[in-house]
Coordinates of C-alpha atoms in Angstrom, one line a residue:
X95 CA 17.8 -48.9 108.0
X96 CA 18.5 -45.3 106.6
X97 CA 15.4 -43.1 107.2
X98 CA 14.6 -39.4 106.0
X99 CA 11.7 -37.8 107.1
X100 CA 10.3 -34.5 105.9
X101 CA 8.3 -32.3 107.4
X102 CA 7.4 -28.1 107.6
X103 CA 5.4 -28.0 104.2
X104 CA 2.5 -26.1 104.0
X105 CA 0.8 -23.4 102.1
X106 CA 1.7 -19.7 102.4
X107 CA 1.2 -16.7 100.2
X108 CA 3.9 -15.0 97.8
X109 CA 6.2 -13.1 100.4
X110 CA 5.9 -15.4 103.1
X111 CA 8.4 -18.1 104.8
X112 CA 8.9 -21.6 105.5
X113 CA 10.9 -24.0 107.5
X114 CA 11.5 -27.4 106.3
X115 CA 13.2 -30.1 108.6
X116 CA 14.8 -33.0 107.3
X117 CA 15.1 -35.6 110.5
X118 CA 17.6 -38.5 109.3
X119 CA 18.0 -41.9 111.0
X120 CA 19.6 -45.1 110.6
X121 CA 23.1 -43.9 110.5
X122 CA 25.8 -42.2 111.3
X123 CA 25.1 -38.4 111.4
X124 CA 28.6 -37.4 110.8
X125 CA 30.5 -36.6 107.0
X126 CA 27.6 -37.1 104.8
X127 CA 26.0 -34.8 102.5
X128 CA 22.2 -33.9 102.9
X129 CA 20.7 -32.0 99.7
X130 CA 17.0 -30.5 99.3
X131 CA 15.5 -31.5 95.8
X132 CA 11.9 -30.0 94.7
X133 CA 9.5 -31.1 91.6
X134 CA 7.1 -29.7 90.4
X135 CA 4.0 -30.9 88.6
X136 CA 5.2 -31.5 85.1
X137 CA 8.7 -30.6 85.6
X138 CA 12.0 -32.3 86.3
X139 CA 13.5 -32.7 89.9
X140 CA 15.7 -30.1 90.7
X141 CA 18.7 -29.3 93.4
X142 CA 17.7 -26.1 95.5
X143 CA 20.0 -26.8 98.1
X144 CA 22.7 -29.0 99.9
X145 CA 25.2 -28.9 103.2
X146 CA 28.2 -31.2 103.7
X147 CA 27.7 -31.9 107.3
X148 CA 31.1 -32.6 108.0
X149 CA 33.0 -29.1 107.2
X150 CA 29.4 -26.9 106.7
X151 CA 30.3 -25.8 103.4
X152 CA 26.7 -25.7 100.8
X153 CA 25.7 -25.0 97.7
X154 CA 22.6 -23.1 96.5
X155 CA 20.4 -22.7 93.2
X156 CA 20.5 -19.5 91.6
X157 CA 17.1 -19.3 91.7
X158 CA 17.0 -19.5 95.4
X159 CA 20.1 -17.6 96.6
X160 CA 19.8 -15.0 99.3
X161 CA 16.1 -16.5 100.1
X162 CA 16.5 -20.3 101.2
X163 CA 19.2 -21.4 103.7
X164 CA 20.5 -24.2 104.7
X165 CA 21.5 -25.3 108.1
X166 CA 22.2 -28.5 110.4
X167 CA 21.4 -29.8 113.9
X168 CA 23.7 -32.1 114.9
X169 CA 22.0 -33.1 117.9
X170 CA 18.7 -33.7 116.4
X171 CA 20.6 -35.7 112.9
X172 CA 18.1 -32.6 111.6
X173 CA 18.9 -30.4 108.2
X174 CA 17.0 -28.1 108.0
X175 CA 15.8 -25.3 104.5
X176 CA 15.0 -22.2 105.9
X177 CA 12.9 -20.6 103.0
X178 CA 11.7 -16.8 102.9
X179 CA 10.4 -14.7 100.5
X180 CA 8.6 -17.4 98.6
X181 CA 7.6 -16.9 95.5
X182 CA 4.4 -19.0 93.2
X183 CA 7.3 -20.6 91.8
X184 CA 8.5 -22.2 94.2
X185 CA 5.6 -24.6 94.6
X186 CA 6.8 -28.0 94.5
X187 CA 6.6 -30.7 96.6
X188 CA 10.4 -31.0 98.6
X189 CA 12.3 -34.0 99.2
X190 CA 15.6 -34.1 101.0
X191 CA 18.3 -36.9 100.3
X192 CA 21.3 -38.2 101.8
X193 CA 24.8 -39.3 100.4
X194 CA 26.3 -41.6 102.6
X195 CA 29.5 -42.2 100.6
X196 CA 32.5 -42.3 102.4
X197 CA 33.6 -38.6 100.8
X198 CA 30.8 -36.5 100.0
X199 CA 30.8 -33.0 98.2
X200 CA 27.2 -31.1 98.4
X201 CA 25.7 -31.5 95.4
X202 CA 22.7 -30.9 93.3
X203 CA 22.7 -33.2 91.2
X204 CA 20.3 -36.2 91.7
X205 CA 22.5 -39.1 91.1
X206 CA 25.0 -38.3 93.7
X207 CA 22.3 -39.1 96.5
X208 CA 21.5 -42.7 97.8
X209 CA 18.3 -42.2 99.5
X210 CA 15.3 -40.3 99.9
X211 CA 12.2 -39.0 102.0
X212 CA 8.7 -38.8 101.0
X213 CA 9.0 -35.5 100.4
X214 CA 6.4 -32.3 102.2
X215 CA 4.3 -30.1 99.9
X216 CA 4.9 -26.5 99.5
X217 CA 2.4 -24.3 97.6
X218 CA 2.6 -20.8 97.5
X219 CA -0.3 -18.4 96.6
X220 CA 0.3 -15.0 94.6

């Protein structure tokens, strides 16, 4: 059974930084694709970030570019969204998913990804 599990949410004010881990299970941790996703109250889900785990290559937002990073642990099946220099804006609460099919390109749209974590809550204070 395919698990995600998110965790590294919080609340932090405007300037500060987060880490968000994405521990996956169930699976084969090998040439899938592992993409961050963030909604916020009101709005649609959005990409911010994803990572093929195969070759490393990802893809970011604009509207997170040069703040959030994205970065693997294959030993630990972990992804991981490194996130400084938040902003109000980038409250949301953060899901990661996974797309297990068998040739993956990182992506940010939603319907590329087959499943889903809970998701962690990030607010951000100005």
């Amino acid at each position: 059974q395919v698990q995600l599990v998110e965790s590294g949410g919080g609340s932090v004010q405007a300037g500060g930084s987060l880490r968000l881990s994405c521990a996956a299970s169930g699976y084969t941790y090998t040439n899938d694709c592992i993409g961050w996703f963030r909604q916020a109250p009101g709005k649609e889900r959005e990409g911010v970030a994803a990572i093929h785990l195969g070759d490393g290559s990802t893809i970011y937002a604009d509207s997170v570019q040069g703040r959030f990073t994205i970065s693997q642990d294959n030993a630990e099946n972990t992804v991981y969204l490194q996130m400084n220099s938040l902003k109000p804006e980038d409250t949301a609460m953060y899901s990661c998913a996974a797309d297990l099919a068998w040739s993956c390109t990182a992506s940010l749209k939603t319907v590329v990804y087959n499943y889903w974590g809970q998701g962690t809550q990030v607010t951000v204070s100005s």
